[in-house]
Coordinates of C-alpha atoms in Angstrom, one line a residue:
Chain A
E107 CA -23.2 109.2 23.3
V108 CA -26.4 110.1 25.2
Q109 CA -29.3 107.9 24.2
L110 CA -32.9 107.9 25.4
V111 CA -35.1 105.1 24.1
E112 CA -38.8 105.1 24.9
S113 CA -41.0 102.0 24.7
G114 CA -44.4 100.8 25.9
G115 CA -46.7 102.8 23.6
G116 CA -49.7 101.3 21.9
L117 CA -53.4 101.2 21.5
V118 CA -55.5 101.3 24.7
Q119 CA -59.2 101.8 25.4
P120 CA -60.5 104.9 27.2
G121 CA -60.2 104.3 31.0
G122 CA -57.4 101.9 30.5
S123 CA -53.8 102.0 31.7
L124 CA -50.4 101.9 30.1
R125 CA -46.8 102.2 31.4
L126 CA -44.1 103.9 29.3
S127 CA -40.4 103.3 29.8
C128 CA -37.4 105.2 28.9
A129 CA -34.0 103.5 28.9
A130 CA -31.1 105.9 29.3
S131 CA -27.5 105.4 28.4
G132 CA -24.3 107.4 27.7
F133 CA -24.5 109.5 30.9
T134 CA -24.8 109.2 34.7
F135 CA -28.6 108.9 34.8
S136 CA -28.9 109.3 38.6
R137 CA -27.5 112.9 38.4
Y138 CA -30.2 114.3 36.0
C139 CA -33.7 115.6 36.3
M140 CA -35.9 113.8 33.7
N141 CA -39.1 114.6 31.9
W142 CA -42.0 113.4 29.8
V143 CA -43.2 115.6 27.0
R144 CA -46.0 114.8 24.6
Q145 CA -47.2 115.8 21.2
A146 CA -50.7 115.1 19.9
P147 CA -50.9 114.3 16.2
G148 CA -50.4 117.5 14.2
K149 CA -50.2 119.6 17.4
G150 CA -47.6 121.3 19.5
L151 CA -45.4 120.2 22.4
E152 CA -46.9 119.8 25.8
W153 CA -44.8 119.0 28.9
V154 CA -46.3 116.3 31.0
A155 CA -44.2 115.6 34.1
N156 CA -40.7 115.8 35.6
I157 CA -38.8 114.1 38.4
K158 CA -35.7 115.2 40.3
Y159 CA -32.5 113.3 39.9
D160 CA -33.1 111.4 43.2
G161 CA -36.8 111.0 42.8
S162 CA -37.5 113.3 45.7
E163 CA -39.8 115.7 43.8
E164 CA -42.3 115.4 41.0
Y165 CA -44.3 117.9 39.0
Y166 CA -47.2 117.4 36.7
L167 CA -49.3 119.1 34.1
D168 CA -52.6 119.9 35.7
S169 CA -54.7 117.8 33.3
V170 CA -52.8 114.6 34.2
K171 CA -52.5 115.1 38.0
G172 CA -54.0 112.1 39.8
R173 CA -54.0 110.0 36.6
F174 CA -50.3 109.8 35.7
T175 CA -47.3 109.0 37.9
I176 CA -43.7 109.6 36.9
F177 CA -41.0 107.5 38.6
R178 CA -37.5 106.3 38.0
D179 CA -35.1 103.5 38.9
N180 CA -31.6 104.8 39.0
A181 CA -30.2 101.4 39.4
K182 CA -31.7 100.4 36.0
N183 CA -31.0 103.8 34.3
S184 CA -34.7 104.0 33.5
L185 CA -37.6 106.5 33.6
Y186 CA -41.2 105.5 33.7
L187 CA -44.7 107.0 33.2
Q188 CA -47.6 105.1 34.6
M189 CA -50.7 106.3 32.9
D190 CA -54.1 105.4 34.3
S191 CA -57.7 106.5 33.5
L192 CA -56.6 107.3 30.0
R193 CA -58.7 109.6 27.8
A194 CA -58.9 110.2 24.1
E195 CA -57.1 113.5 24.6
D196 CA -54.1 111.7 25.9
T197 CA -53.4 110.4 22.4
A198 CA -49.9 111.6 21.5
V199 CA -46.3 110.8 20.9
Y200 CA -44.6 110.7 24.3
Y201 CA -41.0 111.8 24.5
C202 CA -38.5 111.2 27.3
A203 CA -36.3 114.3 27.7
R204 CA -33.3 115.2 29.9
A205 CA -32.7 118.5 31.6
P206 CA -29.1 119.6 31.8
I207 CA -27.3 118.8 35.1
D208 CA -26.6 122.5 35.9
Y209 CA -29.9 124.1 34.8
G210 CA -30.3 126.5 37.7
D211 CA -33.1 128.9 36.6
S212 CA -32.7 128.0 33.0
Y213 CA -34.6 124.7 32.7
Y214 CA -34.7 123.2 29.2
F215 CA -34.2 119.8 27.5
D216 CA -30.8 119.1 26.0
Y217 CA -31.6 115.5 24.8
W218 CA -34.8 113.9 23.6
G219 CA -35.7 110.3 22.8
Q220 CA -37.4 109.4 19.5
G221 CA -40.8 109.1 21.1
T222 CA -43.5 106.3 21.5
L223 CA -47.0 106.7 20.3
V224 CA -49.9 106.2 22.6
T225 CA -53.4 105.9 21.1
V226 CA -56.5 106.0 23.3
S227 CA -59.5 104.8 21.4
S228 CA -62.3 102.3 21.5
Chain B
S128 CA -51.4 128.9 34.6
Y129 CA -48.6 130.6 32.7
E130 CA -49.0 130.9 28.9
L131 CA -46.7 131.6 26.0
T132 CA -48.0 132.9 22.7
Q133 CA -46.3 132.5 19.3
P134 CA -47.5 133.4 15.8
P135 CA -48.7 130.3 14.0
S136 CA -46.6 130.9 10.9
V137 CA -43.8 133.1 9.6
S138 CA -42.5 133.2 6.1
V139 CA -39.0 134.3 4.9
S140 CA -37.1 134.4 1.7
P141 CA -33.8 132.5 1.5
G142 CA -30.9 134.6 2.7
Q143 CA -33.2 137.0 4.6
T144 CA -33.7 137.3 8.4
A145 CA -36.5 135.5 10.1
S146 CA -37.8 136.6 13.5
I147 CA -40.1 134.5 15.6
T148 CA -41.6 136.0 18.8
C149 CA -42.8 134.4 22.0
S150 CA -44.9 136.5 24.4
G151 CA -45.7 135.9 28.0
D152 CA -46.3 137.9 31.2
K153 CA -43.0 139.2 32.4
L154 CA -41.2 136.6 30.3
G155 CA -38.1 138.7 30.5
N156 CA -37.8 137.8 34.1
K157 CA -37.5 134.1 33.2
Y158 CA -35.2 132.3 30.9
A159 CA -36.5 131.3 27.5
C160 CA -35.3 128.7 25.1
W161 CA -36.1 127.6 21.6
Y162 CA -36.5 124.2 19.9
Q163 CA -36.5 123.3 16.2
Q164 CA -38.6 120.4 15.1
K165 CA -38.6 119.0 11.5
P166 CA -41.3 116.6 10.3
G167 CA -41.0 113.2 11.8
Q168 CA -38.1 114.2 14.1
S169 CA -37.7 114.9 17.8
P170 CA -37.2 118.5 18.8
V171 CA -33.7 120.0 19.0
V172 CA -32.7 122.9 21.3
V173 CA -31.3 125.8 19.2
I174 CA -31.2 128.5 21.9
Y175 CA -31.2 128.2 25.7
Q176 CA -30.9 130.6 28.6
D177 CA -32.3 133.4 26.3
N178 CA -29.3 133.7 23.9
K179 CA -26.9 130.8 24.2
R180 CA -26.3 128.4 21.4
P181 CA -25.6 124.7 22.0
S182 CA -22.5 123.3 20.3
G183 CA -23.3 122.3 16.7
I184 CA -26.0 125.0 16.2
P185 CA -25.1 127.5 13.5
E186 CA -24.2 131.0 14.4
R187 CA -27.1 132.3 12.3
F188 CA -29.4 131.3 15.2
S189 CA -29.6 133.9 18.0
G190 CA -32.0 134.8 20.7
S191 CA -33.1 137.7 23.0
N192 CA -35.6 138.1 25.8
S193 CA -36.8 141.3 27.4
G194 CA -40.0 142.7 28.8
N195 CA -42.8 140.3 27.8
T196 CA -41.2 139.0 24.6
A197 CA -38.5 136.5 23.6
T198 CA -37.3 136.5 20.0
L199 CA -35.6 133.9 18.0
T200 CA -33.7 135.4 15.0
I201 CA -32.3 133.4 12.1
S202 CA -30.0 135.4 10.0
G203 CA -29.3 134.4 6.4
T204 CA -32.1 131.8 6.6
Q205 CA -31.5 128.6 4.6
A206 CA -34.0 126.2 3.1
M207 CA -32.9 123.6 5.8
D208 CA -34.2 126.0 8.5
E209 CA -37.8 125.3 7.4
A210 CA -39.3 123.7 10.5
D211 CA -41.6 124.2 13.5
Y212 CA -40.1 126.3 16.3
Y213 CA -41.2 126.2 19.9
C214 CA -40.4 128.6 22.7
Q215 CA -40.3 127.3 26.3
A216 CA -40.0 128.7 29.8
W217 CA -40.0 127.4 33.3
D218 CA -42.5 128.7 35.9
S219 CA -42.8 127.5 39.4
G220 CA -41.4 124.1 38.8
T221 CA -43.5 123.4 35.7
V222 CA -42.5 123.7 32.0
V223 CA -44.5 125.7 29.5
F224 CA -44.3 125.6 25.7
G225 CA -45.5 128.1 23.2
G226 CA -48.0 126.9 20.6
G227 CA -45.3 126.7 17.9
T228 CA -44.5 128.6 14.8
K229 CA -44.2 127.1 11.4
L230 CA -41.3 128.7 9.5
T231 CA -41.6 128.6 5.7
V232 CA -38.6 129.5 3.6
L233 CA -39.8 130.5 0.1

């Protein structure tokens, strides 16, 4: 059974940093592109970043470029999101999500974690 | 940057057909997918690659994509289908979501 379990959320002051983790199990993690998607309270879904299966390429939402870094440790079956210079508008539930192995031009998320809440407030 | 537009809300009577649209420039030239999200839960994909249903998704869910509009259709809508629905596409390596549509079954 595929499982994605996020952790690391919490309350942080504006300008602070936080690192989110996503522990993957039930599939060969090193073969899949992985993503972070967030959802502000009462708002819609917003893709944040993704990373290729081998870590060779990363893409980011424009508003987090230069502040957030996505990385992975395939030996530990884990995905991470390092968030620096946090702003109030980064407050959201952050989901770890997997793209299917053979997505081709049809990129979507076939499995999601349960999410971890990040609150940026003084 | 690429944008997808959905109606904020759609209402449907039980047993009737619900249609939720998603508009974007030349969206028909990309693949669209749809997610269902119920309160307090993570999203679940109900349609991918325009019109494919993952295993376990009821046949009443279908999708189409042409021109500038993708459409999610729910035939014989049930009370359990009441949820938020999001379309999503992939453009130049980045992922874009629509703003979401709240489907009310009443």
